[in-house]
XYZ file of N, CA and C in Angstrom:
534
model
N -22.887 187.517 -145.717
C -21.573 188.020 -146.053
C -21.705 189.322 -146.846
N -22.572 189.316 -147.850
C -22.736 190.503 -148.692
C -23.225 191.686 -147.866
N -24.203 191.466 -147.029
C -24.747 192.547 -146.201
C -23.668 193.099 -145.276
N -22.900 192.213 -144.659
C -21.836 192.655 -143.752
C -20.768 193.436 -144.509
N -20.353 192.931 -145.667
C -19.329 193.626 -146.452
C -19.806 195.007 -146.891
N -21.063 195.107 -147.327
C -21.602 196.420 -147.712
C -21.669 197.348 -146.505
N -22.064 196.804 -145.348
C -22.121 197.611 -144.125
C -20.725 198.077 -143.703
N -19.698 197.283 -144.058
C -18.316 197.654 -143.748
C -17.788 198.716 -144.709
N -18.590 199.061 -145.730
C -18.177 200.081 -146.688
C -17.440 199.538 -147.898
N -17.461 198.215 -148.093
C -16.804 197.639 -149.260
C -17.562 198.042 -150.517
N -16.831 198.310 -151.587
C -17.435 198.658 -152.871
C -18.033 197.404 -153.500
N -19.098 197.590 -154.253
C -19.728 196.467 -154.928
C -18.845 195.962 -156.061
N -18.188 196.889 -156.764
C -17.379 196.550 -157.936
C -16.200 197.508 -157.992
N -15.273 197.216 -158.835
C -14.094 198.068 -159.022
C -14.505 199.512 -159.319
N -13.852 200.456 -158.682
C -14.172 201.873 -158.879
C -13.793 202.370 -160.268
N -13.035 201.563 -161.018
C -12.633 201.970 -162.363
C -13.826 202.027 -163.313
N -14.899 201.319 -162.975
C -16.086 201.323 -163.818
C -16.048 200.326 -164.958
N -14.890 199.744 -165.225
C -14.769 198.743 -166.279
C -15.507 197.482 -165.865
N -16.284 196.937 -166.761
C -17.061 195.750 -166.435
C -16.333 194.454 -166.790
N -15.044 194.522 -167.051
C -14.272 193.309 -167.333
C -14.421 192.358 -166.154
N -14.701 191.079 -166.429
C -14.915 190.142 -165.312
C -13.633 189.738 -164.595
N -12.478 190.011 -165.163
C -11.240 189.575 -164.529
C -10.153 190.636 -164.611
N -9.185 190.456 -163.749
C -7.973 191.263 -163.753
C -6.822 190.331 -163.416
N -5.821 190.292 -164.263
C -4.690 189.382 -164.036
C -3.484 190.104 -163.453
N -3.572 191.422 -163.270
C -2.448 192.192 -162.753
C -2.540 192.311 -161.228
N -1.694 191.555 -160.522
C -1.779 191.589 -159.058
C -1.220 192.877 -158.467
N -0.435 193.614 -159.230
C 0.148 194.862 -158.726
C -0.641 196.081 -159.191
N -1.927 195.917 -159.435
C -2.731 197.043 -159.885
C -3.901 197.264 -158.930
N -4.547 198.402 -159.100
C -5.713 198.713 -158.274
C -6.911 197.833 -158.613
N -6.792 197.034 -159.687
C -7.880 196.152 -160.104
C -7.849 194.802 -159.386
N -6.725 194.466 -158.779
C -6.632 193.167 -158.114
C -7.654 193.093 -156.985
N -8.366 191.992 -156.928
C -9.409 191.740 -155.926
C -10.614 192.663 -156.076
N -10.769 193.279 -157.239
C -11.894 194.180 -157.475
C -12.869 193.651 -158.527
N -12.434 192.723 -159.360
C -13.289 192.138 -160.390
C -13.674 190.730 -159.937
N -14.426 190.013 -160.739
C -14.874 188.682 -160.325
C -13.723 187.706 -160.139
N -12.781 187.726 -161.061
C -11.711 186.721 -161.055
C -10.361 187.419 -161.129
N -9.422 186.931 -160.341
C -8.030 187.371 -160.388
C -7.173 186.155 -160.059
N -5.868 186.251 -160.125
C -5.051 185.064 -159.836
C -5.325 184.443 -158.469
N -5.720 185.251 -157.497
C -5.982 184.714 -156.167
C -7.285 183.916 -156.098
N -8.113 184.010 -157.128
C -9.333 183.190 -157.176
C -8.976 181.712 -157.093
N -7.847 181.352 -157.665
C -7.426 179.949 -157.655
C -7.089 179.474 -156.238
N -6.634 180.403 -155.380
C -6.370 179.992 -154.000
C -7.675 179.680 -153.276
N -8.742 180.328 -153.678
C -10.045 180.057 -153.057
C -10.601 178.707 -153.505
N -10.258 178.294 -154.715
C -10.585 176.922 -155.136
C -9.872 175.947 -154.198
N -8.629 176.249 -153.886
C -7.865 175.392 -152.971
C -8.444 175.415 -151.563
N -9.015 176.543 -151.134
C -9.705 176.569 -149.840
C -10.757 175.478 -149.813
N -11.536 175.371 -150.897
C -12.584 174.361 -150.956
C -12.040 172.954 -150.865
N -10.924 172.698 -151.528
C -10.282 171.380 -151.478
C -9.830 171.079 -150.051
N -9.218 172.054 -149.410
C -8.736 171.874 -148.034
C -9.914 171.674 -147.076
N -10.960 172.474 -147.218
C -12.126 172.324 -146.339
C -12.756 170.947 -146.489
N -12.837 170.450 -147.736
C -13.390 169.114 -147.937
C -12.548 168.087 -147.185
N -11.236 168.191 -147.314
C -10.342 167.233 -146.648
C -10.473 167.318 -145.126
N -10.532 168.523 -144.598
C -10.626 168.707 -143.148
C -11.963 168.184 -142.610
N -13.032 168.378 -143.369
C -14.364 167.970 -142.909
C -14.697 166.507 -143.221
N -13.910 165.864 -144.087
C -14.157 164.481 -144.475
C -14.282 163.529 -143.276
N -13.453 163.637 -142.256
C -13.592 162.713 -141.118
C -14.940 162.807 -140.393
N -15.702 163.864 -140.615
C -17.007 164.016 -139.962
C -18.136 163.312 -140.723
N -17.821 162.659 -141.838
C -18.851 162.138 -142.746
C -19.792 161.128 -142.116
N -19.366 160.317 -141.190
C -20.225 159.305 -140.576
C -20.541 159.646 -139.120
N -20.509 160.897 -138.799
C -20.718 161.340 -137.424
C -22.091 161.997 -137.278
N -22.441 162.200 -136.048
C -23.632 162.988 -135.747
C -23.286 163.912 -134.596
N -24.039 164.964 -134.490
C -23.823 165.920 -133.404
C -25.115 166.030 -132.592
N -24.952 166.319 -131.335
C -26.120 166.478 -130.468
C -26.454 167.961 -130.360
N -27.703 168.251 -130.616
C -28.225 169.599 -130.448
C -29.426 169.467 -129.524
N -29.218 169.861 -128.285
C -30.269 169.647 -127.297
C -30.465 168.155 -127.075
N -31.683 167.707 -127.262
C -31.997 166.285 -127.097
C -31.967 165.518 -128.409
N -31.624 166.199 -129.505
C -31.649 165.554 -130.815
C -30.245 165.267 -131.308
N -30.161 164.200 -132.080
C -28.909 163.839 -132.737
C -29.065 164.121 -134.229
N -28.170 164.946 -134.771
C -28.232 165.312 -136.183
C -27.047 164.722 -136.924
N -27.328 164.102 -138.068
C -26.262 163.537 -138.896
C -25.482 164.661 -139.568
N -24.174 164.500 -139.629
C -23.327 165.463 -140.323
C -23.283 165.018 -141.789
N -24.263 165.481 -142.554
C -24.425 165.078 -143.947
C -23.431 165.814 -144.841
N -23.356 165.389 -146.087
C -22.498 166.064 -147.069
C -22.916 167.525 -147.223
N -24.219 167.768 -147.253
C -24.711 169.139 -147.371
C -24.361 169.989 -146.163
N -24.417 169.392 -144.980
C -24.063 170.105 -143.754
C -22.582 170.466 -143.768
N -21.735 169.524 -144.211
C -20.296 169.802 -144.289
C -20.014 170.918 -145.299
N -20.721 170.916 -146.427
C -20.568 171.993 -147.412
C -20.973 173.331 -146.785
N -22.065 173.349 -146.040
C -22.504 174.584 -145.368
C -21.443 175.084 -144.390
N -20.814 174.168 -143.664
C -19.735 174.557 -142.745
C -18.601 175.201 -143.534
N -18.194 174.552 -144.631
C -17.087 175.068 -145.447
C -17.407 176.466 -145.980
N -18.608 176.647 -146.497
C -18.958 177.945 -147.072
C -19.140 179.010 -145.997
N -19.574 178.616 -144.814
C -19.677 179.565 -143.704
C -18.288 180.030 -143.271
N -17.349 179.106 -143.189
C -15.971 179.464 -142.833
C -15.373 180.372 -143.910
N -15.615 180.038 -145.178
C -15.091 180.873 -146.274
C -15.705 182.272 -146.223
N -17.012 182.358 -145.997
C -17.675 183.665 -145.907
C -17.122 184.464 -144.729
N -16.896 183.790 -143.610
C -16.313 184.465 -142.445
C -14.915 184.984 -142.775
N -14.129 184.192 -143.515
C -12.799 184.638 -143.918
C -12.904 185.876 -144.804
N -13.855 185.877 -145.743
C -14.010 187.033 -146.635
C -14.316 188.298 -145.828
N -15.117 188.178 -144.794
C -15.413 189.333 -143.937
C -14.153 189.736 -143.169
N -13.493 188.778 -142.529
C -12.276 189.069 -141.769
C -11.186 189.650 -142.662
N -11.038 189.093 -143.860
C -10.016 189.550 -144.801
C -10.206 191.018 -145.173
N -11.416 191.508 -145.077
C -11.710 192.887 -145.455
C -11.795 193.838 -144.278
N -11.321 193.392 -143.119
C -11.224 194.296 -141.972
C -9.921 195.086 -142.075
N -9.896 196.231 -141.452
C -8.680 197.068 -141.459
C -7.482 196.301 -140.924
N -7.706 195.494 -139.886
C -6.613 194.743 -139.267
C -5.922 193.829 -140.284
N -6.688 193.057 -141.032
C -6.097 192.105 -141.979
C -5.544 192.834 -143.199
N -6.261 193.836 -143.682
C -5.761 194.609 -144.827
C -4.403 195.213 -144.490
N -4.270 195.801 -143.313
C -2.986 196.389 -142.911
C -1.915 195.314 -142.731
N -2.292 194.153 -142.259
C -1.341 193.047 -142.119
C -0.819 192.632 -143.492
N -1.721 192.471 -144.465
C -1.300 192.159 -145.834
C -0.316 193.213 -146.342
N -0.651 194.472 -146.146
C 0.178 195.552 -146.678
C 1.532 195.625 -145.967
N 1.571 195.242 -144.706
C 2.814 195.336 -143.932
C 3.745 194.143 -144.152
N 3.185 192.965 -144.435
C 4.025 191.761 -144.434
C 4.099 191.015 -145.752
N 3.359 191.485 -146.764
C 3.366 190.763 -148.041
C 3.696 191.713 -149.174
N 3.656 191.180 -150.401
C 3.914 192.006 -151.582
C 2.708 192.859 -151.950
N 1.615 192.737 -151.207
C 0.363 193.427 -151.525
C 0.334 194.836 -150.952
N 1.286 195.657 -151.359
C 1.393 197.004 -150.815
C 0.201 197.871 -151.179
N -0.398 197.623 -152.334
C -1.534 198.416 -152.792
C -2.864 197.719 -152.550
N -2.889 196.759 -151.644
C -4.126 196.036 -151.352
C -4.971 196.846 -150.385
N -6.217 197.090 -150.771
C -7.133 197.832 -149.917
C -8.418 197.050 -149.668
N -8.373 195.751 -149.879
C -9.536 194.908 -149.659
C -10.201 194.500 -150.961
N -11.180 193.612 -150.822
C -11.891 193.071 -151.977
C -13.171 193.847 -152.237
N -13.599 193.832 -153.491
C -14.947 194.304 -153.784
C -15.917 193.214 -153.344
N -17.170 193.569 -153.168
C -18.181 192.593 -152.785
C -18.318 191.538 -153.879
N -18.264 191.965 -155.129
C -18.354 191.018 -156.244
C -17.205 190.013 -156.204
N -16.004 190.484 -155.883
C -14.860 189.583 -155.794
C -15.030 188.603 -154.643
N -15.526 189.076 -153.513
C -15.757 188.181 -152.375
C -16.803 187.130 -152.710
N -17.851 187.516 -153.430
C -18.872 186.549 -153.843
C -18.263 185.514 -154.789
N -17.422 185.977 -155.688
C -16.752 185.072 -156.621
C -15.796 184.139 -155.878
N -15.104 184.660 -154.869
C -14.207 183.824 -154.066
C -14.992 182.735 -153.339
N -16.164 183.065 -152.847
C -17.025 182.072 -152.203
C -17.433 180.993 -153.211
N -17.777 181.410 -154.427
C -18.129 180.446 -155.481
C -16.924 179.582 -155.853
N -15.732 180.171 -155.877
C -14.517 179.403 -156.184
C -14.268 178.349 -155.110
N -14.507 178.703 -153.858
C -14.375 177.749 -152.761
C -15.356 176.597 -152.955
N -16.595 176.926 -153.294
C -17.610 175.885 -153.533
C -17.187 174.982 -154.685
N -16.591 175.560 -155.725
C -16.106 174.768 -156.855
C -15.014 173.798 -156.414
N -14.070 174.277 -155.618
C -13.009 173.408 -155.114
C -13.558 172.302 -154.235
N -14.512 172.636 -153.399
C -15.142 171.645 -152.524
C -15.855 170.589 -153.371
N -16.622 171.050 -154.360
C -17.338 170.136 -155.258
C -16.356 169.202 -155.959
N -15.264 169.769 -156.504
C -14.267 168.951 -157.199
C -13.729 167.870 -156.274
N -13.320 168.281 -155.076
C -12.741 167.329 -154.122
C -13.746 166.249 -153.725
N -15.020 166.584 -153.723
C -16.042 165.603 -153.348
C -16.322 164.598 -154.455
N -15.837 164.876 -155.656
C -16.132 164.019 -156.812
C -14.950 163.169 -157.271
N -13.779 163.410 -156.713
C -12.583 162.701 -157.182
C -11.879 162.027 -156.011
N -10.949 161.164 -156.327
C -10.118 160.560 -155.282
C -9.193 161.624 -154.698
N -8.732 161.368 -153.484
C -7.900 162.368 -152.809
C -6.628 162.670 -153.591
N -6.138 161.699 -154.360
C -4.912 161.916 -155.134
C -5.114 163.008 -156.195
N -6.306 163.037 -156.800
C -6.596 164.069 -157.801
C -6.660 165.449 -157.146
N -7.206 165.518 -155.945
C -7.226 166.792 -155.218
C -5.813 167.249 -154.881
N -4.968 166.308 -154.492
C -3.574 166.641 -154.195
C -2.854 167.133 -155.450
N -3.099 166.479 -156.575
C -2.495 166.916 -157.845
C -2.971 168.321 -158.199
N -4.267 168.570 -158.022
C -4.789 169.918 -158.287
C -4.110 170.932 -157.380
N -3.991 170.617 -156.098
C -3.388 171.542 -155.139
C -1.952 171.877 -155.553
N -1.160 170.864 -155.820
C 0.251 171.079 -156.185
C 0.353 171.829 -157.508
N -0.490 171.490 -158.467
C -0.462 172.149 -159.780
C -0.810 173.631 -159.662
N -1.862 173.956 -158.921
C -2.265 175.354 -158.758
C -1.195 176.124 -157.996
N -0.688 175.549 -156.910
C 0.360 176.220 -156.148
C 1.581 176.509 -157.026
N 1.997 175.516 -157.801
C 3.163 175.675 -158.677
C 2.908 176.730 -159.741
N 1.744 176.683 -160.374
C 1.421 177.664 -161.414
C 1.408 179.082 -160.843
N 0.854 179.260 -159.653
C 0.831 180.584 -159.037
C 2.233 181.045 -158.647
N 3.044 180.137 -158.130
C 4.422 180.501 -157.784
C 5.191 180.965 -159.013
N 4.977 180.298 -160.137
C 5.673 180.655 -161.372
C 5.146 181.963 -161.949
N 3.837 182.149 -161.934
C 3.248 183.309 -162.613
C 3.180 184.577 -161.771
N 2.885 184.458 -160.472
C 2.737 185.678 -159.660
C 3.624 185.689 -158.414
N 4.460 184.668 -158.266
C 5.353 184.563 -157.099
C 4.595 184.594 -155.768
N 3.429 183.993 -155.786
C 2.624 183.911 -154.580
C 1.757 182.664 -154.702
N 1.183 182.233 -153.601
C 0.333 181.046 -153.598
C -0.419 181.008 -152.277
N -1.293 180.042 -152.128
C -2.026 179.907 -150.870
C -1.075 179.652 -149.707
N -0.155 178.729 -149.881
C 0.781 178.400 -148.803
C 1.633 179.616 -148.427
N 2.179 180.303 -149.436
C 2.996 181.486 -149.135
C 2.156 182.587 -148.497
N 0.927 182.733 -148.957
C 0.040 183.744 -148.396
C -0.180 183.506 -146.916
N -0.431 182.262 -146.544
C -0.637 181.922 -145.132
C 0.643 182.159 -144.336
N 1.766 181.696 -144.864
C 3.045 181.892 -144.171
C 3.295 183.376 -143.929
N 3.105 184.185 -144.964
C 3.423 185.604 -144.848
C 2.452 186.357 -143.939
N 1.237 185.872 -143.802
C 0.303 186.506 -142.873
C 0.585 186.107 -141.434
N 0.947 184.848 -141.229
C 1.129 184.323 -139.871
C 2.543 184.537 -139.364
N 3.535 184.221 -140.183
C 4.929 184.293 -139.752
C 5.770 184.804 -140.927
N 5.768 186.119 -141.186
C 6.477 186.660 -142.351
C 7.958 186.300 -142.357
N 8.448 185.959 -143.539
C 9.858 185.608 -143.721
C 10.449 186.566 -144.748
N 11.483 187.289 -144.351
C 12.088 188.282 -145.226
C 12.562 187.711 -146.547
N 13.108 186.503 -146.530
C 13.610 185.894 -147.772
C 12.475 185.663 -148.773
N 11.306 185.275 -148.280
C 10.153 185.089 -149.169
C 9.716 186.437 -149.729
N 9.619 187.449 -148.871
C 9.218 188.775 -149.325
C 10.193 189.305 -150.383
N 11.485 189.105 -150.152
C 12.496 189.543 -151.110
C 12.312 188.833 -152.446
N 12.102 187.519 -152.410
C 11.903 186.749 -153.651
C 10.634 187.203 -154.369
N 9.550 187.418 -153.598
C 8.290 187.832 -154.190
C 8.407 189.219 -154.833
N 9.229 190.064 -154.267
C 9.396 191.420 -154.788
C 10.169 191.447 -156.089
N 10.791 190.337 -156.437
C 11.501 190.244 -157.721
C 12.844 190.878 -157.659
């Protein structure tokens, strides 16, 4: 992921030069440029969702050639992190960046720094780890709590982000714009 992002011309860190590990201002040039921003929490939720989606594969095996391989917990984690890394690459393509800018409140979004993408991958792993250690009800509580907190604080969330990328709704955009 890092090699691909660097080859795509993504900056390693925020061009501002400030070494602050976080930025809480989603309407600034610092958003998605430092290690942590409000959207980092949505990547934790990615991990929770990936764990839930991959859970049914826990007692399965897959055939590779003449061999049968068990779909272990580690293998499922690798799948989740591979999907997250692929998303980080796709998210930083011109196509997706322009889609964000055209259909969401992210008018000044120009992609993530490599450091932010690495942090987002770690946040996904954290969410996956959490979901693997608790009952599904605790994961659901975390999901609802994070979504609610983001809706209150930044008028955005994982669910709204997906909706606005896939099927933009003017009423949501108007509400998000304040």
